[in-house]
Tab-separated table of C-alpha atoms and ligand atoms in Angstrom:
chain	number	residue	atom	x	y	z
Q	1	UNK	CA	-25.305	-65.545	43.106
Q	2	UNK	CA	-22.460	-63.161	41.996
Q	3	UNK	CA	-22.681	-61.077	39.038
Q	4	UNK	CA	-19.746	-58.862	37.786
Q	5	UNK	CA	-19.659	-55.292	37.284
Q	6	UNK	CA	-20.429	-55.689	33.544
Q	7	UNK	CA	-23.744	-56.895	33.937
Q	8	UNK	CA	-25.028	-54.821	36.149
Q	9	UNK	CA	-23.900	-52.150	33.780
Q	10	UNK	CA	-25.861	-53.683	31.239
Q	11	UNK	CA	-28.896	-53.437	33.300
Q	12	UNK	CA	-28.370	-49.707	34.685
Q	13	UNK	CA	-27.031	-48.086	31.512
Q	14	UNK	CA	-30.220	-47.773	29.653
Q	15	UNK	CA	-32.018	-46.387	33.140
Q	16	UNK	CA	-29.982	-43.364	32.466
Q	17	UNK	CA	-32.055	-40.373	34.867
Q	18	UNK	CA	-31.692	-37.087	35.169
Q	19	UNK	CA	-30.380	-35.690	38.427
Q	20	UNK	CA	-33.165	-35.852	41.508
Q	21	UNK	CA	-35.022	-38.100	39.339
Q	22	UNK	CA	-33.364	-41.453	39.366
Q	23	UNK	CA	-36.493	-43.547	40.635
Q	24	UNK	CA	-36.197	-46.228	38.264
Q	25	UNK	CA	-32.306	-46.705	39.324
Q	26	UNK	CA	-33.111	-46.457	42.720
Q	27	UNK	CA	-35.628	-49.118	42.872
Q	28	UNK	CA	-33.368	-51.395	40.644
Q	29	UNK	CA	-30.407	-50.923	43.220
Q	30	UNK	CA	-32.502	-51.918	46.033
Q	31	UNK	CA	-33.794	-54.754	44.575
Q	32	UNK	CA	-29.952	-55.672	43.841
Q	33	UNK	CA	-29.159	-55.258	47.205
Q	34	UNK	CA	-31.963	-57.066	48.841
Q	35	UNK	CA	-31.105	-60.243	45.865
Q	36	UNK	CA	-27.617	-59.814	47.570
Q	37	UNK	CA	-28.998	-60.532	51.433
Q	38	UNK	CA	-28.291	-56.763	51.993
Q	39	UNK	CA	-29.770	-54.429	54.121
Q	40	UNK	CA	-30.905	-51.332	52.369
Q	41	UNK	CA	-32.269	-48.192	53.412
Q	42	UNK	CA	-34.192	-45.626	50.949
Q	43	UNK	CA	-35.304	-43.244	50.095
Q	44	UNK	CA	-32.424	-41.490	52.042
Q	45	UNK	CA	-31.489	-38.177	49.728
Q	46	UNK	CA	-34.921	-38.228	48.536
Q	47	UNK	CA	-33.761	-40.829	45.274
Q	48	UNK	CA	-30.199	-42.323	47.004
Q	49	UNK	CA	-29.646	-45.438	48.707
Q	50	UNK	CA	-27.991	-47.361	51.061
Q	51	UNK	CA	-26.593	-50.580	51.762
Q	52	UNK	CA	-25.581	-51.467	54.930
Q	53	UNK	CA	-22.940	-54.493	56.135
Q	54	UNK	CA	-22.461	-54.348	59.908
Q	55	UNK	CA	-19.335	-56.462	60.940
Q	56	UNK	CA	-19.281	-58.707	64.329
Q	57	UNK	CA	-16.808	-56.394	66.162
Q	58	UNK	CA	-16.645	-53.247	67.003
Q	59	UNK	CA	-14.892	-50.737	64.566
Q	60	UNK	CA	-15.574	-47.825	61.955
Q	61	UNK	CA	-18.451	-46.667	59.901
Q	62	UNK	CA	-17.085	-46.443	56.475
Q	63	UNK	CA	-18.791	-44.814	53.173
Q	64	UNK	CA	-18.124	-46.113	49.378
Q	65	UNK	CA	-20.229	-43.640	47.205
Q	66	UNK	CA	-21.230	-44.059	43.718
Q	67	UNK	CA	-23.283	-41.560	41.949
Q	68	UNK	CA	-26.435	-42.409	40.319
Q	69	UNK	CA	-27.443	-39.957	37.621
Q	70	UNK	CA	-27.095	-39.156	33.796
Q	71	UNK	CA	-26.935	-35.790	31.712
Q	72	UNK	CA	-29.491	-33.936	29.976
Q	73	UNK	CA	-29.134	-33.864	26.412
Q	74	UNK	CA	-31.241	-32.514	23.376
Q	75	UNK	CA	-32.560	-35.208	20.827
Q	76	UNK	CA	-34.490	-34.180	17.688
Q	77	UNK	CA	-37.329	-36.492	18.109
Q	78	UNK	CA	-37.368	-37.179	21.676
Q	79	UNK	CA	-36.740	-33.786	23.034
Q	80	UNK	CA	-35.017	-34.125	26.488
Q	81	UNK	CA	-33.004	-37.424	27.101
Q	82	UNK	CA	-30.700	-38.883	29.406
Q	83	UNK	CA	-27.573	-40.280	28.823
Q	84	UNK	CA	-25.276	-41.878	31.147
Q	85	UNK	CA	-22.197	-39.419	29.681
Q	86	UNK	CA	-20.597	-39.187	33.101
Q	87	UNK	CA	-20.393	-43.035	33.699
Q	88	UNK	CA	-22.252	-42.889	36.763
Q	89	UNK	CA	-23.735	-46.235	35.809
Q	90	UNK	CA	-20.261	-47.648	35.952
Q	91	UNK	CA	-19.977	-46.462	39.626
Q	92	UNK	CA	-23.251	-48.216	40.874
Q	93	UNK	CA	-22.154	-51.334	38.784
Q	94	UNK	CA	-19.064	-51.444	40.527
Q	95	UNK	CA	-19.986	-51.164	43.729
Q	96	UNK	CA	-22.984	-53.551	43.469
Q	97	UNK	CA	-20.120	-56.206	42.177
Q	98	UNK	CA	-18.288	-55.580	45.370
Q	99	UNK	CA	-21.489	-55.767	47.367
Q	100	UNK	CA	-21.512	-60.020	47.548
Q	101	UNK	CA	-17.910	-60.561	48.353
Q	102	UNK	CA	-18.252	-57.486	51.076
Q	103	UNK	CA	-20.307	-59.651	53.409
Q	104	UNK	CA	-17.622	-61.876	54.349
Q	105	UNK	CA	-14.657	-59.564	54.063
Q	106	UNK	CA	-16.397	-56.898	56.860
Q	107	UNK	CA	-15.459	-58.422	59.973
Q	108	UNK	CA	-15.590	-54.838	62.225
Q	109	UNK	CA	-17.310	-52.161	62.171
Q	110	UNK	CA	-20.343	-50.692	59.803
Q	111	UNK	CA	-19.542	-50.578	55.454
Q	112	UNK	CA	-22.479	-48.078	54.148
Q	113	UNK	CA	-22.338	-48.568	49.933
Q	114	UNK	CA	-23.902	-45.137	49.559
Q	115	UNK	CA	-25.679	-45.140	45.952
Q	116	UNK	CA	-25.874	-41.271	46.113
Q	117	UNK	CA	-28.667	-39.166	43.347
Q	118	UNK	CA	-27.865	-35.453	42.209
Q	119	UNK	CA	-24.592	-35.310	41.441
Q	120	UNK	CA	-24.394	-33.418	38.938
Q	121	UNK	CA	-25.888	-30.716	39.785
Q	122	UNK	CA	-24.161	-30.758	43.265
Q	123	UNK	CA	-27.305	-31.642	45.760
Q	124	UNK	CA	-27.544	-35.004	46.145
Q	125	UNK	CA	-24.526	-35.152	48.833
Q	126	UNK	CA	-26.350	-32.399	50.786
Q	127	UNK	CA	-29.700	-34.049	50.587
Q	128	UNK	CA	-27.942	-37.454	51.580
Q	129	UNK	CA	-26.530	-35.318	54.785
Q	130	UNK	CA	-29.882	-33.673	55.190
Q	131	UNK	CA	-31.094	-37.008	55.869
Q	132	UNK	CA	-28.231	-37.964	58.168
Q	133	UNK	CA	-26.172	-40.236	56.007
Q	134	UNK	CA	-22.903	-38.559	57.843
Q	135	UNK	CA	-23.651	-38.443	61.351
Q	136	UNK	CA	-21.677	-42.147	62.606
Q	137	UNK	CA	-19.627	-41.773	58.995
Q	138	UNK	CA	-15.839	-41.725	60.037
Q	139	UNK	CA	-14.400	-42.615	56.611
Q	140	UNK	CA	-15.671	-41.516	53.119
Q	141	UNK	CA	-14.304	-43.159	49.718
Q	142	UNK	CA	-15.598	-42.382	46.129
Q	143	UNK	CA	-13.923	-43.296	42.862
Q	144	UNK	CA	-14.807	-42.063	39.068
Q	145	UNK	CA	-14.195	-43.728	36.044
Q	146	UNK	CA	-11.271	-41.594	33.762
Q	147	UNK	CA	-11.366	-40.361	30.460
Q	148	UNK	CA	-8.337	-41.597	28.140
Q	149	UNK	CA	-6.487	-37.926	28.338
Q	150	UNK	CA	-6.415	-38.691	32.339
Q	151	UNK	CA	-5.603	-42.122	32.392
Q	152	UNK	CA	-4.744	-45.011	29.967
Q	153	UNK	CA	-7.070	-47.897	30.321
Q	154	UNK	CA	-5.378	-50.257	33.477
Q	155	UNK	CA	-3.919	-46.883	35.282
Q	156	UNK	CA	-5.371	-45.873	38.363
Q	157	UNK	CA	-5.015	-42.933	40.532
Q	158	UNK	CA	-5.762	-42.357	44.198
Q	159	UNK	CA	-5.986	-39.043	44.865
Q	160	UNK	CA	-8.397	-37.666	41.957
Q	161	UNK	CA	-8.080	-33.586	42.334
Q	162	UNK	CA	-11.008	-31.341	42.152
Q	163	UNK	CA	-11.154	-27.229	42.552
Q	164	UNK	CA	-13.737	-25.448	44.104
Q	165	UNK	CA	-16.380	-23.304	42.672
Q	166	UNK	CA	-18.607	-21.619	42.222
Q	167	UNK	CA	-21.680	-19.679	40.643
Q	168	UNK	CA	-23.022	-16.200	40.996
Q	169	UNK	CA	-25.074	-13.812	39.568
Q	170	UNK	CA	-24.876	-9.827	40.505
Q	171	UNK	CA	-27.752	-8.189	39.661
Q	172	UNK	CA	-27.032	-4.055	39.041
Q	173	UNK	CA	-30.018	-1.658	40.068
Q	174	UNK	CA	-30.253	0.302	37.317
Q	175	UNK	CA	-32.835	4.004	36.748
Q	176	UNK	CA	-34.750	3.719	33.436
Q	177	UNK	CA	-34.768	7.287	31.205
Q	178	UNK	CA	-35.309	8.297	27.362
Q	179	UNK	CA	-31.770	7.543	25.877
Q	180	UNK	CA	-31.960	11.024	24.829
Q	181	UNK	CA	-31.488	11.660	28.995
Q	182	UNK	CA	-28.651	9.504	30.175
Q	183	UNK	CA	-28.000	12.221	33.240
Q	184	UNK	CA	-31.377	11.210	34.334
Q	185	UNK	CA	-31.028	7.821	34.696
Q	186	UNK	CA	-28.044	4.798	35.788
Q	187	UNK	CA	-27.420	2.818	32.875
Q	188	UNK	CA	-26.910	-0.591	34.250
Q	189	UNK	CA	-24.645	-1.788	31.459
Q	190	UNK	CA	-22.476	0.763	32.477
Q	191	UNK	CA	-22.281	-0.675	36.194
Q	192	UNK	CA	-21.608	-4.133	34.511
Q	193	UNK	CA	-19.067	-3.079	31.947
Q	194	UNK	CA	-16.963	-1.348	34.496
Q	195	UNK	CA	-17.671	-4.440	37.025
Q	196	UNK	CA	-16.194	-6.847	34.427
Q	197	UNK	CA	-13.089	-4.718	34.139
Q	198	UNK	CA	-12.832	-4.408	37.994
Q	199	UNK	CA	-13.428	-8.206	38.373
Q	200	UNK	CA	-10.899	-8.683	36.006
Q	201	UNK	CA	-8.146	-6.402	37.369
Q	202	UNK	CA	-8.093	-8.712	40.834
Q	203	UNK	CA	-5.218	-10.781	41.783
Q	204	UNK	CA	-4.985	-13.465	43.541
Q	205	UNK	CA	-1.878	-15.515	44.353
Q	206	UNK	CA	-0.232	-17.235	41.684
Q	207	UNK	CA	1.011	-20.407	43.263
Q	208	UNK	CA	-2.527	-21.511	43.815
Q	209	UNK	CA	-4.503	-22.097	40.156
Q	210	UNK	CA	-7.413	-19.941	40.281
Q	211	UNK	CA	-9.555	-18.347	37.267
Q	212	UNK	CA	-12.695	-16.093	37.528
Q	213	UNK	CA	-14.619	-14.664	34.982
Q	214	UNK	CA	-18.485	-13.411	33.429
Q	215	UNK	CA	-20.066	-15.788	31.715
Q	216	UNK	CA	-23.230	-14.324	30.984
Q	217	UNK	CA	-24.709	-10.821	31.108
Q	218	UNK	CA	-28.191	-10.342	30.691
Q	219	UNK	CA	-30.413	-6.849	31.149
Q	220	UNK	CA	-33.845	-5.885	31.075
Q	221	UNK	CA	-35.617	-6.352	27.942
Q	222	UNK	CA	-37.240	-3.192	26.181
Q	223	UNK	CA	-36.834	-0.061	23.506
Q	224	UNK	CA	-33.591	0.263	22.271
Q	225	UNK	CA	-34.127	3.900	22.847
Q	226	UNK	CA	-34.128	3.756	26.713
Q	227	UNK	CA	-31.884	2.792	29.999
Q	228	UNK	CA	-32.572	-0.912	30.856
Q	229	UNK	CA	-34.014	-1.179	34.927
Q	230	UNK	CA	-31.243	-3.484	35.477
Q	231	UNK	CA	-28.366	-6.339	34.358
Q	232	UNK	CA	-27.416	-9.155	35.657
Q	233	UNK	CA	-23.660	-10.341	35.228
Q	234	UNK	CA	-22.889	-14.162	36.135
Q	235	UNK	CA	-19.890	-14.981	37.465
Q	236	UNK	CA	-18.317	-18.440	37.243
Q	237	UNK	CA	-15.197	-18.618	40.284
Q	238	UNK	CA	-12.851	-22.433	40.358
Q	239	UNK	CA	-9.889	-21.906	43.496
Q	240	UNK	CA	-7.522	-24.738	43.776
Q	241	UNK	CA	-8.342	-24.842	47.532
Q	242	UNK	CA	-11.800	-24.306	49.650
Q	243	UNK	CA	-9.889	-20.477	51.949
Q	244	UNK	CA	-9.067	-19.278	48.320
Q	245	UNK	CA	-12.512	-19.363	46.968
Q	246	UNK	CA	-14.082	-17.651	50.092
Q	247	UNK	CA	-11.393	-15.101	49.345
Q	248	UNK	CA	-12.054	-14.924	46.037
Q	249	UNK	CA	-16.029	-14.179	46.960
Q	250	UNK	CA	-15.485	-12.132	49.384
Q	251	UNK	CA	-13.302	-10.119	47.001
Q	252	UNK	CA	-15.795	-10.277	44.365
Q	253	UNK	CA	-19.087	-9.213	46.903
Q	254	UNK	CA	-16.663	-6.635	47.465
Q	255	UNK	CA	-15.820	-5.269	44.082
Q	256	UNK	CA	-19.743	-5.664	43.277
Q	257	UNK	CA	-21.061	-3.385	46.469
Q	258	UNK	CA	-17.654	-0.413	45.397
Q	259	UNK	CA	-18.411	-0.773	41.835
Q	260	UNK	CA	-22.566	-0.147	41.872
Q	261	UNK	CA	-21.951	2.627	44.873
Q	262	UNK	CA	-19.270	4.360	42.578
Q	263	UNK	CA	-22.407	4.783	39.988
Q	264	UNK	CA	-24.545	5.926	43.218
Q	265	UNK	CA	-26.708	2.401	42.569
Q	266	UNK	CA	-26.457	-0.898	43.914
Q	267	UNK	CA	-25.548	-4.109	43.619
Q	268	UNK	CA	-27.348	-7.668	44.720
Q	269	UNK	CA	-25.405	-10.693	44.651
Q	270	UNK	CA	-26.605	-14.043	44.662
Q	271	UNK	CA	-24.518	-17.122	45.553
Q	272	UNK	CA	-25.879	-19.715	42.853
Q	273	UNK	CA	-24.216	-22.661	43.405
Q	274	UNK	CA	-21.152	-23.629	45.995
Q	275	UNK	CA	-18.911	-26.907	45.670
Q	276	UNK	CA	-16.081	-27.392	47.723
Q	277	UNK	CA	-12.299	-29.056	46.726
Q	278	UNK	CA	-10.622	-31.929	47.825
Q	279	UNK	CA	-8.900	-31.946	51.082
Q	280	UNK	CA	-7.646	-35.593	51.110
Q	281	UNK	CA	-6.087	-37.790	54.064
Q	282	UNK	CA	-2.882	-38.693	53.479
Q	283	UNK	CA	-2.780	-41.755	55.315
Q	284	UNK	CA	-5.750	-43.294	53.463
Q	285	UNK	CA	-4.434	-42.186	49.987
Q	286	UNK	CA	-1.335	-43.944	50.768
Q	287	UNK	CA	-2.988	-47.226	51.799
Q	288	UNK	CA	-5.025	-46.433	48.185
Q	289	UNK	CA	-1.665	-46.348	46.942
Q	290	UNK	CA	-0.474	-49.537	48.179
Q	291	UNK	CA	-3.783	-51.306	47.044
Q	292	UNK	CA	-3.855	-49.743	43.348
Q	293	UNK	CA	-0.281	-50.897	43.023
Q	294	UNK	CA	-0.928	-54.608	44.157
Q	295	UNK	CA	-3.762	-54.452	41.806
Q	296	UNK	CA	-1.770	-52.671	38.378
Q	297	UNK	CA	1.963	-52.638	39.409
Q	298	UNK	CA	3.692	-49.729	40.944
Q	299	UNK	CA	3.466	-48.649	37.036
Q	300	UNK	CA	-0.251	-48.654	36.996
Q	301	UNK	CA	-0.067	-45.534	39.561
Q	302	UNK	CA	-0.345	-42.547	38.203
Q	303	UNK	CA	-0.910	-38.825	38.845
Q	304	UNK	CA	-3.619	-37.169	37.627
Q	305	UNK	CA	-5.563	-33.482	37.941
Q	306	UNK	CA	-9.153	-34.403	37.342
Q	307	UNK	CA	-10.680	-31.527	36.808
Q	308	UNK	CA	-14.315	-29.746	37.759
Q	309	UNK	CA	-16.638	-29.757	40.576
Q	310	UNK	CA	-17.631	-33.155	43.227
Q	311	UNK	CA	-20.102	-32.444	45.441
Q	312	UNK	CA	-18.680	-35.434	47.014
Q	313	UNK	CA	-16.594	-33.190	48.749
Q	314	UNK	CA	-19.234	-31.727	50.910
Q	315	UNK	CA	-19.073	-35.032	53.188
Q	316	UNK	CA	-15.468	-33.338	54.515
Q	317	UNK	CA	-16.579	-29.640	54.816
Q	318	UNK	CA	-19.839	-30.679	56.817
Q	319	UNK	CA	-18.418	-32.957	58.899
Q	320	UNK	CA	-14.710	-32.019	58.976
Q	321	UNK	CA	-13.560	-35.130	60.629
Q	322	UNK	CA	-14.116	-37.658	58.356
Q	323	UNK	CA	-11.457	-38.904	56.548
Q	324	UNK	CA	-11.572	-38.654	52.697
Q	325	UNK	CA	-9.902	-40.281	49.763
Q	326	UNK	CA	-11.277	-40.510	45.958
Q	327	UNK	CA	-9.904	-42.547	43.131
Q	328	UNK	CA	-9.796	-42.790	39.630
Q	329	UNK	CA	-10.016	-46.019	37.421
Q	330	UNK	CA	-8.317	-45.689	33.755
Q	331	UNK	CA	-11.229	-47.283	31.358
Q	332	UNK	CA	-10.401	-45.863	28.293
Q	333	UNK	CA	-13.113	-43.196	28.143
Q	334	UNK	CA	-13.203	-41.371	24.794
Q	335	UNK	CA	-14.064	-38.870	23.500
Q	336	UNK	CA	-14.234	-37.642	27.588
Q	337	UNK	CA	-16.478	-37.103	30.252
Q	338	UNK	CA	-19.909	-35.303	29.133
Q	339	UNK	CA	-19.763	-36.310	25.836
Q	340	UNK	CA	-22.792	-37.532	24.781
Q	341	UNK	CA	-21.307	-40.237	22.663
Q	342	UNK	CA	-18.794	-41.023	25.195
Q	343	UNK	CA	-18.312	-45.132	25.299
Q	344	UNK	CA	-14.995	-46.902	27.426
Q	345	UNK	CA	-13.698	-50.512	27.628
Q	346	UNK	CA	-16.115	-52.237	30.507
Q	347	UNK	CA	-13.476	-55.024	31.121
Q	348	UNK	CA	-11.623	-52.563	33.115
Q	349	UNK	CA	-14.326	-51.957	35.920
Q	350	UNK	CA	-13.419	-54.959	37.293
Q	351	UNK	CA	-9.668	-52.956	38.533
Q	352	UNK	CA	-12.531	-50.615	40.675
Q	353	UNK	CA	-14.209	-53.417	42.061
Q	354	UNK	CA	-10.632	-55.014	43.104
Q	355	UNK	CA	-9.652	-52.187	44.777
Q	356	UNK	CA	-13.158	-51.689	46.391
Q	357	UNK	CA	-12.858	-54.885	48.184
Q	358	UNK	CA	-8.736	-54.137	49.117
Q	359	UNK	CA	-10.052	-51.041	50.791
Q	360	UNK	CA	-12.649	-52.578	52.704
Q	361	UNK	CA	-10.013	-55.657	54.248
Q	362	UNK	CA	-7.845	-52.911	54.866
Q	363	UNK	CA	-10.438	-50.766	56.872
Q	364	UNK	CA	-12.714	-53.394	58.325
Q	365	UNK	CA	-11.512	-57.171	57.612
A	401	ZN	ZN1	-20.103	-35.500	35.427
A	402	ZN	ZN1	-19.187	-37.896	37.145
């Protein structure tokens, strides 16, 4: 029996689960799969799954991912709840339309539907390669729905950007004395104030967008009358492309380790969290291209930035020779992305689930 994209969404949205925890979406997609005649294989990624079409002839293994979870937000009475703010649900219900229709249009090769957990906060493609999802993978392909700033409901892009970045906290050494003292000790806010300003003073090239900055500072509590043992300042780094964030880091390590040894102290940084850009393949985007347009008119293409973090992105930088492309579909979200309220136009999905089904004749019909 097929069902359309809609009412699987039905089904998923209320499952909404936080990232690493989606055990209730997991089982549901399995049992979806396995209505379907599919071949499924989970846990993989500790809550992901996978569906698996082989084709009769030879050919190669190609990846559709949808993400899985919802966002944390605070409700009065219930505390902690999750809401699917990010339309993850959309991008299971998608590809679990496309999933009947897939069996007879993969005729070569291997189609994995990769129904990947912890997106969010960036772990679930690195626990899905921890558990080998990538080794035979040749092709990758992931799509996100669009907010209405991005793309009008019935646009389409095929080469969604995201920047690189990432997290980290320094931690300054600092050596507690009476505030009467000050020669006596280092006063770590001192090392972070002058860090901040040094931070700010670097320069990195201006044709590639780049921004870092603090975000939080933080020192040890205590008596207002006495150096603080040490602050932490967080740092929160986005680079257009994956060489000018290491160069940013390195940079900032840099600037950390001069700064704290200018105050005769030191400086300890940790690398927080890590997510790489998009490097796309220009041949697949353009076959994207060809599909979207056959699907919504050569008008229906658009451009369009995107905007933060994918960890999808980590299925190129482990394994650099698989191919990569990521799409958007224009549904109308408003108010945007991570809203909790956020709602879009559902009748749209089935544009994603089109072009899910072009890509795979293309690649393995
Ligand atoms: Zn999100
Ligand atoms: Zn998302």
């Amino acid at each position: 029996m097929t069902r359309d994209a809609i009412s699987y969404f039905k089904d998923l949205h209320p499952l909404a689960e936080l990232s690493n925890k989606e055990h209730k979406t997991q089982a549901y997609i399995v049992n979806a799969l396995n209505a379907l005649g599919i071949e499924t294989q989970a846990p993989i990624g500790d809550t992901g799954v996978v569906g698996i079409i082989r084709g009769a002839d030879p050919g190669p293994t190609v990846m559709f991912r949808a993400d899985m979870d919802a966002l944390p937000y605070h409700d009065d009475d219930k505390g902690l709840v999750a809401i699917h703010a990010c339309g993850h649900d959309s991008h299971c219900a998608m590809l679990l339309a496309t999933a009947h229709d897939l069996k007879s249009i993969v005729k070569k090769g291997t189609l994995k539907l990769v129904f990947q957990p912890g997106e969010e906060n960036l772990t679930g493609a690195l626990a899905m390669i921890r558990d080998g999802l990538i080794e035979d993978v040749d092709i990758a392909v992931g799509g996100h729905i669009r907010p209405l700033t991005d793309l009008a409901p019935g646009e389409m892009c095929s080469k969604l950007k995201h920047v690189a970045c990432a997290t980290v906290d320094i931690k300054l050494s600092g050596k507690t004395a009476h505030a009467s003292r000050p020669h006596l000790g280092v006063n770590p806010l001192d090392v972070a104030a002058s860090l901040i300003q040094n931070v700010n003073a670097l320069r990195f090239n201006p044709q590639e967008a780049w921004s870092i900055k603090a975000t939080r500072m933080q020192c040890e509590p205590g008596a207002k009358n006495s150096l603080a043992q040490w602050a932490v300042v967080s740092y929160d780094l986005r680079a257009e492309t994956n060489p000018l964030l290491q160069d940013m880091l390195r940079r900032l390590y840099l600037m950390a380790d001069t700064t704290a040894l200018a105050f005769e102290t030191r400086a300890h940084c940790d690398l927080i969290e890590e997510c790489p850009a998009s490097e796309y393949d220009p041949e697949l985007v353009a076959m994207i291209e060809e599909e979207i347009c056959s699907i919504v008119g050569p008008e229906g293409l658009k451009e369009t930035a995107g905007g933060g973090g994918e960890d999808f992105h980590f299925y190129k930088t482990k394994k650099p020779s698989v191919r990569t492309a990521y799409f958007g579909v224009g549904v109308g979200a408003t108010p945007g992305l991570h809203c909790r309220n956020m709602t879009f136009d559902t009748g749209y999905l089935k544009n994603g689930v089109a072009l899910w089904k072009r890509i795979a004749a293309r690649l393995l019909g």
